[in-house]
Amino acid sequence: MTATPLTVNGRAYQWMEHPVVIVCVDGCEQEYINQAMQAGAVPFLQKLAESGTVLSGDCVVPSFTNPNNLSIVTGVPPAVHGICGNYFYDTQADAEVMMNDPKYLRAGTVLAAFADAGAKVAVVTAKDKLRTLLGYKMKGICFSAEKADQADLAEYGIPDIVSLVGMPVPSVYSAELSEFVFAAGVKLMETARPDLMYLSTTDYIQHKYAPGTDGANKFYAMMDRYLAQLDALGATIALTADHGMNAKTDSAGMPNVVFLQDVLDEALGKGRTRVILPITDPYVVHHGALGSYATVYAGEDIDLGALAKRIAAIPGIELVLDRKSASERFELPPDRIGDLVVVSERLAVIGTSSSKHDLSGLELPLRSHGGISEQRVPILLNRKLHGMPGAQRLRNFDVLHLALNHAR
Amino acid sequence: MTATPLTVNGRAYQWMEHPVVIVCVDGCEQEYINQAMQAGAVPFLQKLAESGTVLSGDCVVPSFTNPNNLSIVTGVPPAVHGICGNYFYDTQADAEVMMNDPKYLRAGTVLAAFADAGAKVAVVTAKDKLRTLLGYKMKGICFSAEKADQADLAEYGIPDIVSLVGMPVPSVYSAELSEFVFAAGVKLMETARPDLMYLSTTDYIQHKYAPGTDGANKFYAMMDRYLAQLDALGATIALTADHGMNAKTDSAGMPNVVFLQDVLDEALGKGRTRVILPITDPYVVHHGALGSYATVYAGEDIDLGALAKRIAAIPGIELVLDRKSASERFELPPDRIGDLVVVSERLAVIGTSSSKHDLSGLELPLRSHGGISEQRVPILLNRKLHGMPGAQRLRNFDVLHLALNHAR
């Protein structure tokens, strides 16, 4: 190890004095923590307001999982790292594809840089979809809870992870998938003791349960117990979220959906526009691929200004931006976001065609994310911060910077 | 009675065939009902999705109690009826005053018009602040739960209301104040059987408890029982809200407050601007007079464009409009809204000077309203609607129109 700060994607990071654990709680609207505190369910988190640091920050819009996880581990917005959705229209390949392939990544991670410089680094994700992106060119421990039984950790001198954690591999649709992440994090801290660890959960619970309800409070109580253990093990913990979460329904729990492809097909004819939903991933049962953000590709003969106005007039739509404005305002890669970016209101989501969304898996009223309404997320540390400049807009992807440079 | 529709403030209303009860549930974010349904707490409301009608509508911004209650009973926006806050700066009198005095009302109510035409009309409000406005020039029963023991109902042939309801007069800061309103409504329906009744509750509970929590679910379960009784008595029920409700805190429950007068005093000097908080009313313990809407009066030598830009740049501020834009967009009386209208983001509120807000009464994390983020409200009826035109933006102040003209 060396005391020289590392510079990654233009930002400098000090070496850690103690193990640092970055936790990304998927879909953690701040109110989940606040209500869990009200219910007395999270004693460890509750004491952070006094003994540590409680801040709020803005996540990346689209407020989806992949863009934000990648921003957190690279320290920069999608305009730099390139991952602007879970799913996108690859114009070069003329194909709609998942954005899981590291070939789409345009920046290295802070995790990989520290590993290269000699730090012991570990990454544990809930779903496997993020593993290859987060572990890109990273020497160290990297596995998902979803496929924990396939992880070969022998090379790190760690026995098989399922035995280590002492939990069976959970269903991909469960609270236990996230618990496995925390449990593995604690076991790794007890055994391998990584210098830098990144734990990333899944928002299965947040898509189902509102803040303050039993289902939510139980999840946060579980999380709180593991965080307290990491704290007791001497780790500096910095917790944030990839995005918030809101109800997307009326008072009877019926989803408010703008089926944008249907609207555009009716107005302009089929095949004239292509609506992309970057929330799409292989695990859509809990949200039916319905989020508050969409991109639109239009034929060259279409008047984009008129199209934008038409979309903006649809009830439930909050904002329509052209490629240039959207890439500037949200710091997105202009070549990957379509001709128009569409954001829906807090209580509404955007779909493509009604026939393409299977909502039969929605056992509970739709809760989702993707919009500006899910941009504010918590930033919590179990340390006081020092040497912070004055009022500034914090981002969730400042969390490594805060943990390494200011929580000393 | 006559079969000729009444025209009030330019809108026509059919005579009722059955008693009609309009319920304004103060601070009823739609999620309260949705979560209460999830908890199985509101069987009557739950069946309305099948047997009745469930819609959403937009309330008046500022999303405060007085402007919206007056819009509901007049059927028109504040630009017509004149009540644009609970509190305002009366420039003619050069005084900041409550907007409770009927002298500020510029339109008659539908309630008074029906009473004049021979209908039996009753109004029951939770807090007394609304009574004189809602009962303006109205022949009929009109009292508040807060001062129910001072109501003299002998003239209507009804014994004293406290005995009739069989509940003691509750504290102004209680769930029981709203329960008294419903209990009185049921008793009146059983005895005087009004043709048209308006019931308006208080948002004491909604300021305290998040949707889906026990404190909220209990309130809605109580409401549900009384609504079921009104339904069984043959009434057409139309329920809406004056405004929604959102958390205004960070993840540890600390309020996000923009102390706007302090910011402007520091920037421009004391006495150069006057920040008015129209949420202000005599009952501020549960919200500390902190809401998501403010108006600003500026000295004549102040560059309003530059001031608007300065305010818009403050973190937490969503929108700043000048008098003309604000009065057009939100349909407000331009002579009563100040030089600038300021709206804060969903999770933030606006205060004047930090020294002027007593937050000691806030036992629980701040929840409040006033902004665009609290504009969407429920519209529920226990009848199917007929003869409705196609897609249109519904307002909470369409509720009398829906109940009288379409729920037949």
PDB file of N, CA and C in Angstrom, chain A residues 29-31 33-35 37-38 49 54-56 208-214 245-247 249-254 256 315-316 345-347 363-365 367 373-376 378-380, chain B residues 29-31 33-35 37-38 49 54-56 208-214 245-254 256 315-316 345-347 363-365 367 373-376 378-380:
ATOM      1  N   GLU A  29     -35.904   5.092  -0.698  1.00  0.00           N
ATOM      2  CA  GLU A  29     -36.529   6.378  -0.402  1.00  0.00           C
ATOM      3  C   GLU A  29     -36.202   6.726   1.049  1.00  0.00           C
ATOM      4  N   GLN A  30     -35.858   7.991   1.310  1.00  0.00           N
ATOM      5  CA  GLN A  30     -35.442   8.365   2.668  1.00  0.00           C
ATOM      6  C   GLN A  30     -36.478   8.021   3.728  1.00  0.00           C
ATOM      7  N   GLU A  31     -37.741   8.097   3.322  1.00  0.00           N
ATOM      8  CA  GLU A  31     -38.834   7.864   4.267  1.00  0.00           C
ATOM      9  C   GLU A  31     -38.817   6.438   4.837  1.00  0.00           C
ATOM     10  N   ILE A  33     -36.204   4.886   5.975  1.00  0.00           N
ATOM     11  CA  ILE A  33     -35.365   4.955   7.167  1.00  0.00           C
ATOM     12  C   ILE A  33     -36.057   5.765   8.256  1.00  0.00           C
ATOM     13  N   ASN A  34     -36.608   6.914   7.870  1.00  0.00           N
ATOM     14  CA  ASN A  34     -37.304   7.769   8.826  1.00  0.00           C
ATOM     15  C   ASN A  34     -38.422   7.011   9.533  1.00  0.00           C
ATOM     16  N   GLN A  35     -39.251   6.304   8.772  1.00  0.00           N
ATOM     17  CA  GLN A  35     -40.370   5.584   9.388  1.00  0.00           C
ATOM     18  C   GLN A  35     -39.885   4.394  10.217  1.00  0.00           C
ATOM     19  N   MET A  37     -37.175   4.372  11.854  1.00  0.00           N
ATOM     20  CA  MET A  37     -36.752   5.002  13.121  1.00  0.00           C
ATOM     21  C   MET A  37     -37.964   5.263  14.012  1.00  0.00           C
ATOM     22  N   GLN A  38     -39.037   5.793  13.412  1.00  0.00           N
ATOM     23  CA  GLN A  38     -40.251   6.067  14.195  1.00  0.00           C
ATOM     24  C   GLN A  38     -40.772   4.799  14.852  1.00  0.00           C
ATOM     25  N   ALA A  49     -27.493  10.104  13.529  1.00  0.00           N
ATOM     26  CA  ALA A  49     -27.726  11.549  13.499  1.00  0.00           C
ATOM     27  C   ALA A  49     -26.839  12.236  14.533  1.00  0.00           C
ATOM     28  N   VAL A  54     -25.758  12.425   8.779  1.00  0.00           N
ATOM     29  CA  VAL A  54     -26.969  12.174   7.993  1.00  0.00           C
ATOM     30  C   VAL A  54     -27.126  13.292   6.975  1.00  0.00           C
ATOM     31  N   LEU A  55     -27.058  12.946   5.707  1.00  0.00           N
ATOM     32  CA  LEU A  55     -27.200  13.919   4.628  1.00  0.00           C
ATOM     33  C   LEU A  55     -28.196  13.385   3.596  1.00  0.00           C
ATOM     34  N   SER A  56     -28.577  14.261   2.673  1.00  0.00           N
ATOM     35  CA  SER A  56     -29.353  13.822   1.518  1.00  0.00           C
ATOM     36  C   SER A  56     -28.557  14.154   0.267  1.00  0.00           C
ATOM     37  N   LYS A 208     -42.578  -3.416  -3.144  1.00  0.00           N
ATOM     38  CA  LYS A 208     -43.805  -3.997  -2.581  1.00  0.00           C
ATOM     39  C   LYS A 208     -44.392  -3.178  -1.442  1.00  0.00           C
ATOM     40  N   TYR A 209     -43.536  -2.736  -0.550  1.00  0.00           N
ATOM     41  CA  TYR A 209     -44.034  -2.195   0.717  1.00  0.00           C
ATOM     42  C   TYR A 209     -43.714  -0.714   0.900  1.00  0.00           C
ATOM     43  N   ALA A 210     -44.695   0.036   1.367  1.00  0.00           N
ATOM     44  CA  ALA A 210     -44.528   1.466   1.604  1.00  0.00           C
ATOM     45  C   ALA A 210     -43.720   1.693   2.884  1.00  0.00           C
ATOM     46  N   PRO A 211     -43.050   2.841   2.969  1.00  0.00           N
ATOM     47  CA  PRO A 211     -42.326   3.193   4.188  1.00  0.00           C
ATOM     48  C   PRO A 211     -43.232   3.112   5.414  1.00  0.00           C
ATOM     49  N   GLY A 212     -42.723   2.547   6.480  1.00  0.00           N
ATOM     50  CA  GLY A 212     -43.483   2.508   7.731  1.00  0.00           C
ATOM     51  C   GLY A 212     -44.373   1.294   7.891  1.00  0.00           C
ATOM     52  N   THR A 213     -44.553   0.529   6.812  1.00  0.00           N
ATOM     53  CA  THR A 213     -45.373  -0.672   6.946  1.00  0.00           C
ATOM     54  C   THR A 213     -44.496  -1.812   7.468  1.00  0.00           C
ATOM     55  N   ASP A 214     -45.131  -2.854   7.972  1.00  0.00           N
ATOM     56  CA  ASP A 214     -44.380  -3.938   8.616  1.00  0.00           C
ATOM     57  C   ASP A 214     -43.349  -4.562   7.677  1.00  0.00           C
ATOM     58  N   MET A 245     -38.218   5.708  -4.248  1.00  0.00           N
ATOM     59  CA  MET A 245     -39.341   4.833  -4.615  1.00  0.00           C
ATOM     60  C   MET A 245     -40.645   5.542  -4.272  1.00  0.00           C
ATOM     61  N   ASN A 246     -41.607   5.490  -5.168  1.00  0.00           N
ATOM     62  CA  ASN A 246     -42.910   6.093  -4.887  1.00  0.00           C
ATOM     63  C   ASN A 246     -44.045   5.194  -5.351  1.00  0.00           C
ATOM     64  N   ALA A 247     -45.196   5.349  -4.705  1.00  0.00           N
ATOM     65  CA  ALA A 247     -46.420   4.718  -5.195  1.00  0.00           C
ATOM     66  C   ALA A 247     -46.714   5.275  -6.578  1.00  0.00           C
ATOM     67  N   THR A 249     -49.862   4.764  -8.163  1.00  0.00           N
ATOM     68  CA  THR A 249     -51.252   4.306  -8.264  1.00  0.00           C
ATOM     69  C   THR A 249     -52.234   5.378  -7.836  1.00  0.00           C
ATOM     70  N   ASP A 250     -53.524   5.068  -8.021  1.00  0.00           N
ATOM     71  CA  ASP A 250     -54.565   5.918  -7.455  1.00  0.00           C
ATOM     72  C   ASP A 250     -54.903   5.415  -6.050  1.00  0.00           C
ATOM     73  N   SER A 251     -55.979   5.944  -5.491  1.00  0.00           N
ATOM     74  CA  SER A 251     -56.284   5.613  -4.098  1.00  0.00           C
ATOM     75  C   SER A 251     -56.760   4.176  -3.931  1.00  0.00           C
ATOM     76  N   ALA A 252     -57.128   3.517  -5.012  1.00  0.00           N
ATOM     77  CA  ALA A 252     -57.526   2.112  -4.919  1.00  0.00           C
ATOM     78  C   ALA A 252     -56.411   1.184  -5.380  1.00  0.00           C
ATOM     79  N   GLY A 253     -55.215   1.739  -5.585  1.00  0.00           N
ATOM     80  CA  GLY A 253     -54.070   0.911  -5.937  1.00  0.00           C
ATOM     81  C   GLY A 253     -53.976   0.539  -7.405  1.00  0.00           C
ATOM     82  N   MET A 254     -54.778   1.155  -8.259  1.00  0.00           N
ATOM     83  CA  MET A 254     -54.663   0.887  -9.698  1.00  0.00           C
ATOM     84  C   MET A 254     -53.510   1.701 -10.263  1.00  0.00           C
ATOM     85  N   ASN A 256     -51.194   4.037 -12.474  1.00  0.00           N
ATOM     86  CA  ASN A 256     -51.363   5.121 -13.454  1.00  0.00           C
ATOM     87  C   ASN A 256     -50.310   4.940 -14.529  1.00  0.00           C
ATOM     88  N   PRO A 315     -51.564  13.587 -19.910  1.00  0.00           N
ATOM     89  CA  PRO A 315     -51.671  13.627 -18.447  1.00  0.00           C
ATOM     90  C   PRO A 315     -50.740  12.597 -17.810  1.00  0.00           C
ATOM     91  N   GLY A 316     -50.013  13.003 -16.808  1.00  0.00           N
ATOM     92  CA  GLY A 316     -49.076  12.104 -16.133  1.00  0.00           C
ATOM     93  C   GLY A 316     -47.632  12.334 -16.544  1.00  0.00           C
ATOM     94  N   GLU A 345     -44.732  11.943 -13.985  1.00  0.00           N
ATOM     95  CA  GLU A 345     -44.952  12.529 -12.666  1.00  0.00           C
ATOM     96  C   GLU A 345     -44.764  11.491 -11.564  1.00  0.00           C
ATOM     97  N   ARG A 346     -44.716  11.983 -10.346  1.00  0.00           N
ATOM     98  CA  ARG A 346     -44.456  11.122  -9.207  1.00  0.00           C
ATOM     99  C   ARG A 346     -45.368   9.916  -9.134  1.00  0.00           C
ATOM    100  N   LEU A 347     -46.665  10.114  -9.431  1.00  0.00           N
ATOM    101  CA  LEU A 347     -47.612   9.016  -9.221  1.00  0.00           C
ATOM    102  C   LEU A 347     -47.928   8.261 -10.503  1.00  0.00           C
ATOM    103  N   GLU A 363     -48.567  -8.505  -7.166  1.00  0.00           N
ATOM    104  CA  GLU A 363     -49.498  -8.922  -6.114  1.00  0.00           C
ATOM    105  C   GLU A 363     -49.954  -7.727  -5.277  1.00  0.00           C
ATOM    106  N   LEU A 364     -49.169  -6.680  -5.316  1.00  0.00           N
ATOM    107  CA  LEU A 364     -49.463  -5.499  -4.509  1.00  0.00           C
ATOM    108  C   LEU A 364     -49.457  -4.278  -5.422  1.00  0.00           C
ATOM    109  N   PRO A 365     -50.110  -3.175  -4.992  1.00  0.00           N
ATOM    110  CA  PRO A 365     -50.152  -1.971  -5.835  1.00  0.00           C
ATOM    111  C   PRO A 365     -48.751  -1.512  -6.244  1.00  0.00           C
ATOM    112  N   ARG A 367     -45.408   0.127  -7.021  1.00  0.00           N
ATOM    113  CA  ARG A 367     -44.487   1.161  -6.544  1.00  0.00           C
ATOM    114  C   ARG A 367     -43.303   1.102  -7.490  1.00  0.00           C
ATOM    115  N   SER A 373     -38.801  12.472  -9.412  1.00  0.00           N
ATOM    116  CA  SER A 373     -39.457  12.314  -8.109  1.00  0.00           C
ATOM    117  C   SER A 373     -38.772  11.271  -7.232  1.00  0.00           C
ATOM    118  N   GLU A 374     -37.897  10.463  -7.811  1.00  0.00           N
ATOM    119  CA  GLU A 374     -37.155   9.478  -7.013  1.00  0.00           C
ATOM    120  C   GLU A 374     -35.680   9.830  -6.934  1.00  0.00           C
ATOM    121  N   GLN A 375     -35.363  11.115  -7.135  1.00  0.00           N
ATOM    122  CA  GLN A 375     -33.948  11.501  -7.209  1.00  0.00           C
ATOM    123  C   GLN A 375     -33.287  11.705  -5.840  1.00  0.00           C
ATOM    124  N   ARG A 376     -34.057  12.067  -4.839  1.00  0.00           N
ATOM    125  CA  ARG A 376     -33.437  12.379  -3.538  1.00  0.00           C
ATOM    126  C   ARG A 376     -33.244  11.097  -2.729  1.00  0.00           C
ATOM    127  N   PRO A 378     -30.863   9.034   0.597  1.00  0.00           N
ATOM    128  CA  PRO A 378     -30.102   9.259   1.835  1.00  0.00           C
ATOM    129  C   PRO A 378     -28.605   9.064   1.622  1.00  0.00           C
ATOM    130  N   ILE A 379     -27.809   9.774   2.394  1.00  0.00           N
ATOM    131  CA  ILE A 379     -26.365   9.528   2.506  1.00  0.00           C
ATOM    132  C   ILE A 379     -26.056   9.511   4.002  1.00  0.00           C
ATOM    133  N   LEU A 380     -25.722   8.346   4.512  1.00  0.00           N
ATOM    134  CA  LEU A 380     -25.481   8.191   5.948  1.00  0.00           C
ATOM    135  C   LEU A 380     -24.088   7.610   6.165  1.00  0.00           C
TER     136      LEU A 380
ATOM    137  N   GLU B  29     -53.720  12.459   1.048  1.00  0.00           N
ATOM    138  CA  GLU B  29     -52.886  11.853   0.014  1.00  0.00           C
ATOM    139  C   GLU B  29     -53.521  10.518  -0.371  1.00  0.00           C
ATOM    140  N   GLN B  30     -53.556  10.214  -1.667  1.00  0.00           N
ATOM    141  CA  GLN B  30     -54.245   8.993  -2.120  1.00  0.00           C
ATOM    142  C   GLN B  30     -53.692   7.737  -1.453  1.00  0.00           C
ATOM    143  N   GLU B  31     -52.394   7.761  -1.177  1.00  0.00           N
ATOM    144  CA  GLU B  31     -51.736   6.599  -0.600  1.00  0.00           C
ATOM    145  C   GLU B  31     -52.312   6.215   0.775  1.00  0.00           C
ATOM    146  N   ILE B  33     -55.454   6.013   1.522  1.00  0.00           N
ATOM    147  CA  ILE B  33     -56.571   5.098   1.249  1.00  0.00           C
ATOM    148  C   ILE B  33     -56.026   3.782   0.710  1.00  0.00           C
ATOM    149  N   ASN B  34     -55.094   3.869  -0.223  1.00  0.00           N
ATOM    150  CA  ASN B  34     -54.500   2.668  -0.813  1.00  0.00           C
ATOM    151  C   ASN B  34     -53.894   1.772   0.259  1.00  0.00           C
ATOM    152  N   GLN B  35     -53.110   2.358   1.148  1.00  0.00           N
ATOM    153  CA  GLN B  35     -52.462   1.551   2.181  1.00  0.00           C
ATOM    154  C   GLN B  35     -53.470   1.025   3.204  1.00  0.00           C
ATOM    155  N   MET B  37     -56.441   0.185   2.483  1.00  0.00           N
ATOM    156  CA  MET B  37     -57.032  -0.972   1.793  1.00  0.00           C
ATOM    157  C   MET B  37     -56.118  -2.186   1.918  1.00  0.00           C
ATOM    158  N   GLN B  38     -54.809  -1.963   1.713  1.00  0.00           N
ATOM    159  CA  GLN B  38     -53.857  -3.065   1.826  1.00  0.00           C
ATOM    160  C   GLN B  38     -53.900  -3.701   3.208  1.00  0.00           C
ATOM    161  N   ALA B  49     -64.232   0.592  -5.797  1.00  0.00           N
ATOM    162  CA  ALA B  49     -63.617   0.399  -7.111  1.00  0.00           C
ATOM    163  C   ALA B  49     -64.540  -0.432  -8.007  1.00  0.00           C
ATOM    164  N   VAL B  54     -63.792   5.352  -8.657  1.00  0.00           N
ATOM    165  CA  VAL B  54     -62.513   5.796  -8.093  1.00  0.00           C
ATOM    166  C   VAL B  54     -61.769   6.607  -9.145  1.00  0.00           C
ATOM    167  N   LEU B  55     -61.548   7.869  -8.863  1.00  0.00           N
ATOM    168  CA  LEU B  55     -60.832   8.753  -9.786  1.00  0.00           C
ATOM    169  C   LEU B  55     -59.774   9.529  -9.011  1.00  0.00           C
ATOM    170  N   SER B  56     -58.912  10.208  -9.745  1.00  0.00           N
ATOM    171  CA  SER B  56     -57.977  11.149  -9.137  1.00  0.00           C
ATOM    172  C   SER B  56     -58.248  12.529  -9.725  1.00  0.00           C
ATOM    173  N   LYS B 208     -49.203  13.925  11.084  1.00  0.00           N
ATOM    174  CA  LYS B 208     -48.409  13.109  12.004  1.00  0.00           C
ATOM    175  C   LYS B 208     -47.981  11.768  11.418  1.00  0.00           C
ATOM    176  N   TYR B 209     -48.906  11.089  10.771  1.00  0.00           N
ATOM    177  CA  TYR B 209     -48.677   9.685  10.448  1.00  0.00           C
ATOM    178  C   TYR B 209     -48.621   9.439   8.948  1.00  0.00           C
ATOM    179  N   ALA B 210     -47.643   8.648   8.525  1.00  0.00           N
ATOM    180  CA  ALA B 210     -47.482   8.307   7.119  1.00  0.00           C
ATOM    181  C   ALA B 210     -48.536   7.282   6.703  1.00  0.00           C
ATOM    182  N   PRO B 211     -48.864   7.248   5.408  1.00  0.00           N
ATOM    183  CA  PRO B 211     -49.799   6.246   4.898  1.00  0.00           C
ATOM    184  C   PRO B 211     -49.346   4.845   5.283  1.00  0.00           C
ATOM    185  N   GLY B 212     -50.283   4.019   5.709  1.00  0.00           N
ATOM    186  CA  GLY B 212     -49.976   2.622   6.003  1.00  0.00           C
ATOM    187  C   GLY B 212     -49.530   2.360   7.422  1.00  0.00           C
ATOM    188  N   THR B 213     -49.263   3.412   8.171  1.00  0.00           N
ATOM    189  CA  THR B 213     -48.876   3.206   9.572  1.00  0.00           C
ATOM    190  C   THR B 213     -50.143   3.082  10.428  1.00  0.00           C
ATOM    191  N   ASP B 214     -49.985   2.550  11.616  1.00  0.00           N
ATOM    192  CA  ASP B 214     -51.155   2.263  12.450  1.00  0.00           C
ATOM    193  C   ASP B 214     -51.997   3.507  12.720  1.00  0.00           C
ATOM    194  N   MET B 245     -50.374  15.145   1.042  1.00  0.00           N
ATOM    195  CA  MET B 245     -49.478  15.288   2.202  1.00  0.00           C
ATOM    196  C   MET B 245     -48.194  14.524   1.928  1.00  0.00           C
ATOM    197  N   ASN B 246     -47.065  15.107   2.238  1.00  0.00           N
ATOM    198  CA  ASN B 246     -45.784  14.424   2.044  1.00  0.00           C
ATOM    199  C   ASN B 246     -44.856  14.660   3.225  1.00  0.00           C
ATOM    200  N   ALA B 247     -43.952  13.707   3.430  1.00  0.00           N
ATOM    201  CA  ALA B 247     -42.869  13.914   4.382  1.00  0.00           C
ATOM    202  C   ALA B 247     -42.040  15.105   3.900  1.00  0.00           C
ATOM    203  N   LYS B 248     -41.532  15.893   4.827  1.00  0.00           N
ATOM    204  CA  LYS B 248     -40.718  17.070   4.477  1.00  0.00           C
ATOM    205  C   LYS B 248     -39.392  17.009   5.230  1.00  0.00           C
ATOM    206  N   THR B 249     -38.817  15.823   5.267  1.00  0.00           N
ATOM    207  CA  THR B 249     -37.642  15.598   6.115  1.00  0.00           C
ATOM    208  C   THR B 249     -36.579  14.793   5.380  1.00  0.00           C
ATOM    209  N   ASP B 250     -35.438  14.646   6.047  1.00  0.00           N
ATOM    210  CA  ASP B 250     -34.415  13.732   5.557  1.00  0.00           C
ATOM    211  C   ASP B 250     -34.656  12.357   6.180  1.00  0.00           C
ATOM    212  N   SER B 251     -33.698  11.453   6.001  1.00  0.00           N
ATOM    213  CA  SER B 251     -33.918  10.079   6.449  1.00  0.00           C
ATOM    214  C   SER B 251     -33.919   9.947   7.971  1.00  0.00           C
ATOM    215  N   ALA B 252     -33.443  10.971   8.668  1.00  0.00           N
ATOM    216  CA  ALA B 252     -33.484  10.922  10.132  1.00  0.00           C
ATOM    217  C   ALA B 252     -34.621  11.768  10.692  1.00  0.00           C
ATOM    218  N   GLY B 253     -35.502  12.229   9.793  1.00  0.00           N
ATOM    219  CA  GLY B 253     -36.665  12.969  10.254  1.00  0.00           C
ATOM    220  C   GLY B 253     -36.435  14.438  10.537  1.00  0.00           C
ATOM    221  N   MET B 254     -35.271  14.976  10.142  1.00  0.00           N
ATOM    222  CA  MET B 254     -35.026  16.414  10.333  1.00  0.00           C
ATOM    223  C   MET B 254     -35.692  17.177   9.191  1.00  0.00           C
ATOM    224  N   ASN B 256     -36.526  19.663   6.217  1.00  0.00           N
ATOM    225  CA  ASN B 256     -35.786  20.426   5.207  1.00  0.00           C
ATOM    226  C   ASN B 256     -36.482  21.763   5.048  1.00  0.00           C
ATOM    227  N   PRO B 315     -31.376  25.590  -2.994  1.00  0.00           N
ATOM    228  CA  PRO B 315     -31.699  24.159  -2.958  1.00  0.00           C
ATOM    229  C   PRO B 315     -33.022  23.920  -2.219  1.00  0.00           C
ATOM    230  N   GLY B 316     -33.885  23.107  -2.819  1.00  0.00           N
ATOM    231  CA  GLY B 316     -35.188  22.826  -2.209  1.00  0.00           C
ATOM    232  C   GLY B 316     -36.335  23.575  -2.860  1.00  0.00           C
ATOM    233  N   GLU B 345     -39.854  21.969  -3.285  1.00  0.00           N
ATOM    234  CA  GLU B 345     -39.886  20.584  -3.738  1.00  0.00           C
ATOM    235  C   GLU B 345     -40.664  19.706  -2.767  1.00  0.00           C
ATOM    236  N   ARG B 346     -40.912  18.483  -3.222  1.00  0.00           N
ATOM    237  CA  ARG B 346     -41.741  17.554  -2.436  1.00  0.00           C
ATOM    238  C   ARG B 346     -41.257  17.383  -1.012  1.00  0.00           C
ATOM    239  N   LEU B 347     -39.933  17.299  -0.808  1.00  0.00           N
ATOM    240  CA  LEU B 347     -39.415  16.965   0.515  1.00  0.00           C
ATOM    241  C   LEU B 347     -38.948  18.189   1.296  1.00  0.00           C
ATOM    242  N   GLU B 363     -43.906  16.711  17.590  1.00  0.00           N
ATOM    243  CA  GLU B 363     -43.470  15.496  18.289  1.00  0.00           C
ATOM    244  C   GLU B 363     -42.976  14.445  17.308  1.00  0.00           C
ATOM    245  N   LEU B 364     -43.409  14.570  16.077  1.00  0.00           N
ATOM    246  CA  LEU B 364     -43.055  13.587  15.050  1.00  0.00           C
ATOM    247  C   LEU B 364     -42.456  14.322  13.856  1.00  0.00           C
ATOM    248  N   PRO B 365     -41.695  13.598  12.991  1.00  0.00           N
ATOM    249  CA  PRO B 365     -41.078  14.265  11.837  1.00  0.00           C
ATOM    250  C   PRO B 365     -42.112  14.984  10.976  1.00  0.00           C
ATOM    251  N   ARG B 367     -44.497  16.450   8.397  1.00  0.00           N
ATOM    252  CA  ARG B 367     -45.216  16.141   7.168  1.00  0.00           C
ATOM    253  C   ARG B 367     -46.042  17.365   6.846  1.00  0.00           C
ATOM    254  N   SER B 373     -46.462  19.159  -5.386  1.00  0.00           N
ATOM    255  CA  SER B 373     -46.299  17.754  -5.018  1.00  0.00           C
ATOM    256  C   SER B 373     -47.470  17.222  -4.196  1.00  0.00           C
ATOM    257  N   GLU B 374     -48.323  18.100  -3.707  1.00  0.00           N
ATOM    258  CA  GLU B 374     -49.504  17.650  -2.952  1.00  0.00           C
ATOM    259  C   GLU B 374     -50.790  17.938  -3.713  1.00  0.00           C
ATOM    260  N   GLN B 375     -50.665  18.061  -5.048  1.00  0.00           N
ATOM    261  CA  GLN B 375     -51.838  18.481  -5.828  1.00  0.00           C
ATOM    262  C   GLN B 375     -52.794  17.340  -6.178  1.00  0.00           C
ATOM    263  N   ARG B 376     -52.257  16.110  -6.280  1.00  0.00           N
ATOM    264  CA  ARG B 376     -53.137  15.015  -6.721  1.00  0.00           C
ATOM    265  C   ARG B 376     -53.898  14.450  -5.524  1.00  0.00           C
ATOM    266  N   PRO B 378     -57.643  12.144  -4.155  1.00  0.00           N
ATOM    267  CA  PRO B 378     -58.642  11.148  -4.559  1.00  0.00           C
ATOM    268  C   PRO B 378     -60.005  11.782  -4.816  1.00  0.00           C
ATOM    269  N   ILE B 379     -60.748  11.167  -5.717  1.00  0.00           N
ATOM    270  CA  ILE B 379     -62.175  11.490  -5.901  1.00  0.00           C
ATOM    271  C   ILE B 379     -62.907  10.150  -5.929  1.00  0.00           C
ATOM    272  N   LEU B 380     -63.684   9.891  -4.898  1.00  0.00           N
ATOM    273  CA  LEU B 380     -64.373   8.602  -4.777  1.00  0.00           C
ATOM    274  C   LEU B 380     -65.868   8.854  -4.623  1.00  0.00           C
TER     275      LEU B 380
END
